[in-house]
């Protein structure tokens, strides 16, 4: 068997458990189809120590969100000496934190929307003046658009702050609104795959919309001139690396009216269902879903 006994880590305890189960089932089926001795393993239901006891030699991390994508699982696997897919401890932890990711990008001269961290006693008028309206309020640490609000008038700010900060006990980030098309760059190993343009229904950013309806359209090829796409692929690779990320992942970015790019975030363990974006970008360059899963598994590392 290629690669020895492999565990596909799926499920877990985060808010994105259901998506992870879908990603994991797809990956499991694909790896088996390619002759890998792969087995499902749900860290939400099982003791991690079983990985070692049952002789697993590699882990494909198909977990999303806290406890799977944030560096903690990566740290546990490091300690156990089991190679795993995707970013290491540092890159995973940084990418889970949109605030620290932005600080690193800014320190490296990479473009990311202007922002400020919100606090309960803030002067909301001053925030609106500083960033302009509309603006985006989102939690710094929770993925999948939980707690995100597009704020069009100052009086919405307190509620947007409450939603982002309180409900998920998190740091709330207010960000300049970028009015333009949205893209995602998929990264596998040392290459950025073709960009996908994401066309969401007007003003609709919620979680349900993103995963469970057909309203969002995805375009690959993305429609940009080849030179512009190349430039954004290079920018995404650089953004991925300076954030300490490796293996595979996805960078979300937008273009403004003047076609200038703005980096939004890194996803270090993006969706891997048959309809997910990294598989879609891979298909555009002739890499099948199965081959993509094997490729990611081959990039597994420890330390
Ligand atoms: N500064 C921004 N300007 C315009 N739209 C934004 C901005 N930040 C986020 N969005 C929208 O909200 C979505 C989710 O934001 P993102 O930062 O990618 O967080 P996550 O995907 O973890 O929920 C983006 O895909 C984009 O559509
Ligand atoms: Mg995103």
Short mmCIF file of C-alpha atoms and ligand atoms in Angstrom, two decimals:
data_model
loop_
_atom_site.label_atom_id
_atom_site.label_comp_id
_atom_site.label_asym_id
_atom_site.label_seq_id
_atom_site.Cartn_x
_atom_site.Cartn_y
_atom_site.Cartn_z
CA UNK A 1 0.00 0.00 0.00
CA UNK A 2 1.27 3.49 -0.80
CA UNK A 3 2.04 5.71 2.19
CA UNK A 4 1.26 3.11 4.83
CA UNK A 5 -1.78 3.20 7.07
CA UNK A 6 -3.41 6.63 6.91
CA UNK A 7 -6.05 8.23 9.11
CA UNK A 8 -8.43 10.79 7.66
CA UNK A 9 -9.21 13.05 10.60
CA UNK A 10 -12.79 14.25 10.22
CA UNK A 11 -15.64 15.56 12.36
CA UNK A 12 -14.16 16.96 15.54
CA UNK A 13 -15.95 19.35 17.88
CA UNK A 14 -15.88 22.68 16.09
CA UNK A 15 -18.85 24.61 14.69
CA UNK A 16 -17.84 23.23 11.29
CA UNK A 17 -18.16 19.58 12.27
CA UNK A 18 -20.76 18.78 9.60
CA UNK A 19 -18.69 20.25 6.76
CA UNK A 20 -15.66 18.38 8.02
CA UNK A 21 -17.54 15.08 7.88
CA UNK A 22 -18.41 15.81 4.26
CA UNK A 23 -14.80 16.75 3.41
CA UNK A 24 -13.44 13.71 5.20
CA UNK A 25 -15.77 11.22 3.53
CA UNK A 26 -14.74 12.53 0.12
CA UNK A 27 -11.05 12.35 0.95
CA UNK A 28 -11.39 8.87 2.44
CA UNK A 29 -13.13 7.52 -0.65
CA UNK A 30 -10.58 9.16 -2.96
CA UNK A 31 -7.54 7.84 -1.09
CA UNK A 32 -8.99 4.32 -1.02
CA UNK A 33 -9.72 4.53 -4.74
CA UNK A 34 -6.01 5.27 -5.24
CA UNK A 35 -4.97 2.27 -3.16
CA UNK A 36 -4.14 4.04 0.09
CA UNK A 37 -4.93 2.07 3.26
CA UNK A 38 -7.04 4.93 4.63
CA UNK A 39 -9.45 4.92 7.58
CA UNK A 40 -11.82 7.47 9.06
CA UNK A 41 -10.92 8.85 12.48
CA UNK A 42 -13.15 11.30 14.35
CA UNK A 43 -11.22 13.13 17.11
CA UNK A 44 -14.58 14.32 18.44
CA UNK A 45 -15.46 10.77 19.39
CA UNK A 46 -12.15 9.02 19.85
CA UNK A 47 -9.02 9.28 21.93
CA UNK A 48 -6.14 10.65 19.84
CA UNK A 49 -3.78 8.18 21.49
CA UNK A 50 -5.55 5.47 19.43
CA UNK A 51 -3.77 6.80 16.34
CA UNK A 52 -0.49 5.57 17.71
CA UNK A 53 -1.94 2.40 19.23
CA UNK A 54 -3.55 1.45 15.93
CA UNK A 55 -0.38 2.02 13.94
CA UNK A 56 -1.35 5.00 11.81
CA UNK A 57 1.65 6.33 9.87
CA UNK A 58 0.10 9.50 8.43
CA UNK A 59 -2.87 11.78 9.02
CA UNK A 60 -4.88 13.65 6.43
CA UNK A 61 -6.39 16.51 8.40
CA UNK A 62 -9.91 17.12 7.03
CA UNK A 63 -10.98 19.03 10.16
CA UNK A 64 -12.16 22.62 9.96
CA UNK A 65 -12.16 25.31 12.63
CA UNK A 66 -11.06 25.18 16.22
CA UNK A 67 -9.31 22.08 17.45
CA UNK A 68 -8.47 20.93 13.92
CA UNK A 69 -7.24 23.90 11.93
CA UNK A 70 -5.80 26.12 14.65
CA UNK A 71 -2.50 24.41 15.48
CA UNK A 72 -3.62 22.37 18.47
CA UNK A 73 -4.20 19.14 16.54
CA UNK A 74 -0.99 19.82 14.62
CA UNK A 75 0.87 20.13 17.94
CA UNK A 76 -0.57 16.87 19.25
CA UNK A 77 0.48 15.04 16.07
CA UNK A 78 3.97 16.58 16.29
CA UNK A 79 4.32 15.23 19.82
CA UNK A 80 3.17 11.81 18.67
CA UNK A 81 5.57 11.97 15.71
CA UNK A 82 2.86 11.26 13.14
CA UNK A 83 3.25 13.16 9.82
CA UNK A 84 0.19 15.24 8.93
CA UNK A 85 -1.06 17.26 5.97
CA UNK A 86 -1.12 21.03 5.68
CA UNK A 87 0.45 23.78 7.70
CA UNK A 88 2.41 23.22 10.88
CA UNK A 89 1.64 24.52 14.36
CA UNK A 90 2.72 28.11 13.77
CA UNK A 91 1.11 28.67 10.37
CA UNK A 92 -2.13 27.03 11.49
CA UNK A 93 -2.32 29.16 14.63
CA UNK A 94 -1.54 32.39 12.81
CA UNK A 95 -4.02 31.74 10.00
CA UNK A 96 -6.79 31.02 12.50
CA UNK A 97 -6.30 34.56 13.79
CA UNK A 98 -7.28 37.14 11.17
CA UNK A 99 -5.86 39.99 13.25
CA UNK A 100 -2.36 38.54 13.61
CA UNK A 101 -2.40 37.43 9.97
CA UNK A 102 -3.09 41.02 8.92
CA UNK A 103 -0.31 42.33 11.14
CA UNK A 104 2.16 40.00 9.44
CA UNK A 105 0.97 40.98 5.97
CA UNK A 106 1.18 44.70 6.80
CA UNK A 107 4.68 44.24 8.25
CA UNK A 108 5.68 42.65 4.93
CA UNK A 109 4.10 45.35 2.80
CA UNK A 110 1.31 43.09 1.55
CA UNK A 111 -2.12 44.66 0.92
CA UNK A 112 -4.94 43.87 3.36
CA UNK A 113 -7.95 46.10 4.13
CA UNK A 114 -7.42 48.79 6.80
CA UNK A 115 -8.84 47.68 10.12
CA UNK A 116 -9.17 48.30 13.79
CA UNK A 117 -9.89 46.11 16.76
CA UNK A 118 -13.18 47.02 18.44
CA UNK A 119 -13.82 47.36 22.18
CA UNK A 120 -17.08 47.81 24.09
CA UNK A 121 -16.47 51.45 25.02
CA UNK A 122 -15.47 52.58 21.53
CA UNK A 123 -16.62 55.81 19.95
CA UNK A 124 -18.61 54.28 17.08
CA UNK A 125 -18.68 57.55 15.14
CA UNK A 126 -14.90 57.65 15.22
CA UNK A 127 -14.70 54.04 13.97
CA UNK A 128 -17.04 54.85 11.08
CA UNK A 129 -15.03 57.98 10.24
CA UNK A 130 -11.73 56.12 10.35
CA UNK A 131 -12.71 53.19 8.11
CA UNK A 132 -15.56 54.75 6.17
CA UNK A 133 -19.00 53.25 5.54
CA UNK A 134 -19.92 50.60 4.70
CA UNK A 135 -17.53 48.55 6.77
CA UNK A 136 -17.25 44.90 7.75
CA UNK A 137 -17.29 43.67 11.36
CA UNK A 138 -16.16 40.11 11.96
CA UNK A 139 -14.71 37.93 14.68
CA UNK A 140 -10.93 37.61 14.45
CA UNK A 141 -10.95 33.89 15.17
CA UNK A 142 -14.00 32.17 13.86
CA UNK A 143 -14.19 30.90 10.30
CA UNK A 144 -17.05 30.46 7.92
CA UNK A 145 -18.62 33.84 8.23
CA UNK A 146 -20.09 33.27 11.68
CA UNK A 147 -20.79 36.63 13.26
CA UNK A 148 -19.95 38.79 10.24
CA UNK A 149 -21.94 41.97 9.53
CA UNK A 150 -21.80 44.49 6.73
CA UNK A 151 -22.38 47.76 8.55
CA UNK A 152 -23.95 50.50 6.44
CA UNK A 153 -24.82 53.00 9.17
CA UNK A 154 -23.07 53.88 12.43
CA UNK A 155 -26.06 52.86 14.54
CA UNK A 156 -25.58 49.23 13.46
CA UNK A 157 -22.07 49.12 14.93
CA UNK A 158 -22.89 48.21 18.57
CA UNK A 159 -24.99 45.20 17.49
CA UNK A 160 -22.38 44.13 14.94
CA UNK A 161 -19.71 44.34 17.63
CA UNK A 162 -21.85 42.30 20.05
CA UNK A 163 -22.42 39.62 17.45
CA UNK A 164 -18.75 39.35 16.50
CA UNK A 165 -17.28 39.61 19.97
CA UNK A 166 -19.74 38.39 22.55
CA UNK A 167 -21.55 35.55 21.02
CA UNK A 168 -18.36 33.77 20.15
CA UNK A 169 -16.30 35.30 23.00
CA UNK A 170 -13.87 36.66 20.50
CA UNK A 171 -11.91 39.68 19.37
CA UNK A 172 -13.94 41.78 16.93
CA UNK A 173 -12.28 43.24 13.88
CA UNK A 174 -13.72 46.17 11.90
CA UNK A 175 -12.44 46.32 8.34
CA UNK A 176 -12.66 48.72 5.45
CA UNK A 177 -15.26 47.45 2.96
CA UNK A 178 -13.80 46.35 -0.35
CA UNK A 179 -16.28 46.95 -3.13
CA UNK A 180 -15.31 44.59 -5.89
CA UNK A 181 -15.04 41.00 -7.04
CA UNK A 182 -13.93 38.27 -4.71
CA UNK A 183 -11.44 35.51 -5.51
CA UNK A 184 -9.83 32.57 -3.85
CA UNK A 185 -6.36 31.23 -4.60
CA UNK A 186 -5.76 27.55 -3.89
CA UNK A 187 -2.25 26.57 -2.94
CA UNK A 188 -0.84 23.06 -3.19
CA UNK A 189 2.83 22.59 -2.40
CA UNK A 190 4.81 25.32 -4.14
CA UNK A 191 2.14 26.32 -6.65
CA UNK A 192 -0.93 28.50 -6.70
CA UNK A 193 -3.68 26.92 -8.80
CA UNK A 194 -5.93 29.00 -11.09
CA UNK A 195 -8.02 31.56 -9.20
CA UNK A 196 -11.74 31.09 -8.70
CA UNK A 197 -14.06 34.08 -8.74
CA UNK A 198 -16.78 33.85 -6.12
CA UNK A 199 -20.03 35.54 -6.93
CA UNK A 200 -22.29 35.70 -3.88
CA UNK A 201 -25.85 37.01 -4.13
CA UNK A 202 -25.86 40.72 -3.37
CA UNK A 203 -25.19 41.50 0.28
CA UNK A 204 -25.52 37.92 1.42
CA UNK A 205 -22.63 36.66 3.49
CA UNK A 206 -24.15 34.17 5.84
CA UNK A 207 -23.01 30.67 6.67
CA UNK A 208 -26.13 28.95 5.37
CA UNK A 209 -25.72 30.71 2.07
CA UNK A 210 -22.08 29.76 1.71
CA UNK A 211 -22.49 26.04 2.19
CA UNK A 212 -26.03 24.89 1.71
CA UNK A 213 -27.57 26.81 -1.15
CA UNK A 214 -26.85 27.05 -4.83
CA UNK A 215 -27.06 30.84 -4.88
CA UNK A 216 -23.32 31.39 -4.85
CA UNK A 217 -21.65 31.04 -8.24
CA UNK A 218 -18.05 30.02 -8.82
CA UNK A 219 -16.11 30.89 -11.94
CA UNK A 220 -12.94 29.09 -12.98
CA UNK A 221 -11.34 30.37 -15.19
CA UNK A 222 -11.86 33.50 -13.17
CA UNK A 223 -12.08 35.90 -16.12
CA UNK A 224 -9.02 38.03 -15.30
CA UNK A 225 -6.33 38.71 -17.90
CA UNK A 226 -3.58 36.07 -17.63
CA UNK A 227 -1.01 38.57 -16.40
CA UNK A 228 -3.24 39.85 -13.62
CA UNK A 229 -4.08 36.31 -12.53
CA UNK A 230 -0.37 35.41 -12.42
CA UNK A 231 0.34 38.47 -10.30
CA UNK A 232 -2.42 37.50 -7.84
CA UNK A 233 -1.19 33.91 -7.70
CA UNK A 234 2.30 35.15 -6.83
CA UNK A 235 0.88 37.52 -4.21
CA UNK A 236 -1.15 34.68 -2.68
CA UNK A 237 1.86 32.37 -2.49
CA UNK A 238 3.85 35.08 -0.76
CA UNK A 239 0.98 35.85 1.63
CA UNK A 240 0.71 32.13 2.44
CA UNK A 241 4.43 31.76 3.13
CA UNK A 242 4.93 34.86 5.26
CA UNK A 243 2.04 33.71 7.45
CA UNK A 244 4.08 30.58 8.15
CA UNK A 245 1.79 28.31 6.12
CA UNK A 246 2.80 25.31 4.04
CA UNK A 247 1.50 22.16 2.37
CA UNK A 248 -1.83 23.31 1.05
CA UNK A 249 -4.47 25.91 1.73
CA UNK A 250 -6.44 28.81 0.34
CA UNK A 251 -6.11 32.57 0.32
CA UNK A 252 -9.26 34.70 0.11
CA UNK A 253 -8.82 38.07 -1.57
CA UNK A 254 -10.76 40.84 -3.28
CA UNK A 255 -10.12 43.48 -5.94
CA UNK A 256 -11.30 47.06 -5.53
CA UNK A 257 -12.71 49.33 -8.24
CA UNK A 258 -9.16 50.17 -9.35
CA UNK A 259 -8.31 46.44 -9.59
CA UNK A 260 -5.96 46.60 -6.62
CA UNK A 261 -5.84 43.36 -4.59
CA UNK A 262 -6.69 43.14 -0.89
CA UNK A 263 -5.92 39.99 1.08
CA UNK A 264 -8.69 38.86 3.44
CA UNK A 265 -7.55 35.66 5.12
CA UNK A 266 -5.77 32.30 4.88
CA UNK A 267 -7.62 29.01 5.27
CA UNK A 268 -5.22 26.25 6.23
CA UNK A 269 -7.73 23.39 6.14
CA UNK A 270 -10.29 24.40 3.53
CA UNK A 271 -13.30 22.38 2.44
CA UNK A 272 -12.52 19.19 0.52
CA UNK A 273 -15.93 18.01 -0.63
CA UNK A 274 -16.33 17.24 -4.32
CA UNK A 275 -17.86 20.73 -4.71
CA UNK A 276 -15.19 22.55 -2.72
CA UNK A 277 -12.97 25.23 -4.18
CA UNK A 278 -9.50 23.67 -4.02
CA UNK A 279 -10.72 20.56 -5.91
CA UNK A 280 -12.41 22.86 -8.45
CA UNK A 281 -9.16 24.79 -9.05
CA UNK A 282 -7.21 21.52 -9.33
CA UNK A 283 -9.63 20.19 -11.94
CA UNK A 284 -9.01 23.31 -14.02
CA UNK A 285 -5.41 22.19 -14.51
CA UNK A 286 -6.33 18.55 -15.06
CA UNK A 287 -5.72 17.28 -11.52
CA UNK A 288 -8.52 14.94 -10.49
CA UNK A 289 -10.00 15.00 -7.00
CA UNK A 290 -8.35 11.65 -6.25
CA UNK A 291 -4.92 12.81 -7.43
CA UNK A 292 -5.29 16.02 -5.43
CA UNK A 293 -5.98 14.04 -2.24
CA UNK A 294 -2.95 11.80 -2.84
CA UNK A 295 -0.78 14.85 -3.61
CA UNK A 296 -1.80 16.56 -0.35
CA UNK A 297 -1.16 13.34 1.56
CA UNK A 298 2.28 13.06 -0.02
CA UNK A 299 3.10 16.53 1.32
CA UNK A 300 2.44 15.34 4.90
CA UNK A 301 5.28 16.20 7.24
CA UNK A 302 6.30 16.37 10.85
CA UNK A 303 8.46 19.11 12.36
N1 LIG B 1 -13.26 43.83 4.08
C1 LIG B 1 -14.23 43.23 3.39
N2 LIG B 1 -14.87 43.88 2.39
C2 LIG B 1 -15.86 43.28 1.67
N3 LIG B 1 -16.30 42.04 1.92
C3 LIG B 1 -15.72 41.34 2.90
C4 LIG B 1 -14.66 41.88 3.70
N4 LIG B 1 -14.28 40.96 4.61
C5 LIG B 1 -15.07 39.88 4.39
N5 LIG B 1 -15.93 40.09 3.37
C6 LIG B 1 -16.92 39.11 2.85
O1 LIG B 1 -17.22 38.17 3.85
C7 LIG B 1 -16.77 36.87 3.50
C8 LIG B 1 -16.16 36.14 4.68
O2 LIG B 1 -15.03 36.85 5.16
P1 LIG B 1 -13.63 36.18 5.47
O3 LIG B 1 -12.75 37.25 5.99
O4 LIG B 1 -13.15 35.43 4.27
O5 LIG B 1 -13.97 35.20 6.69
P2 LIG B 1 -14.48 33.69 6.77
O6 LIG B 1 -14.46 33.09 5.38
O7 LIG B 1 -13.52 33.05 7.72
O8 LIG B 1 -15.85 33.78 7.34
C9 LIG B 1 -15.77 37.10 2.38
O9 LIG B 1 -15.68 35.96 1.57
C10 LIG B 1 -16.34 38.33 1.70
O10 LIG B 1 -17.42 37.97 0.85
MG1 LIG B 2 -13.09 33.33 3.86
#
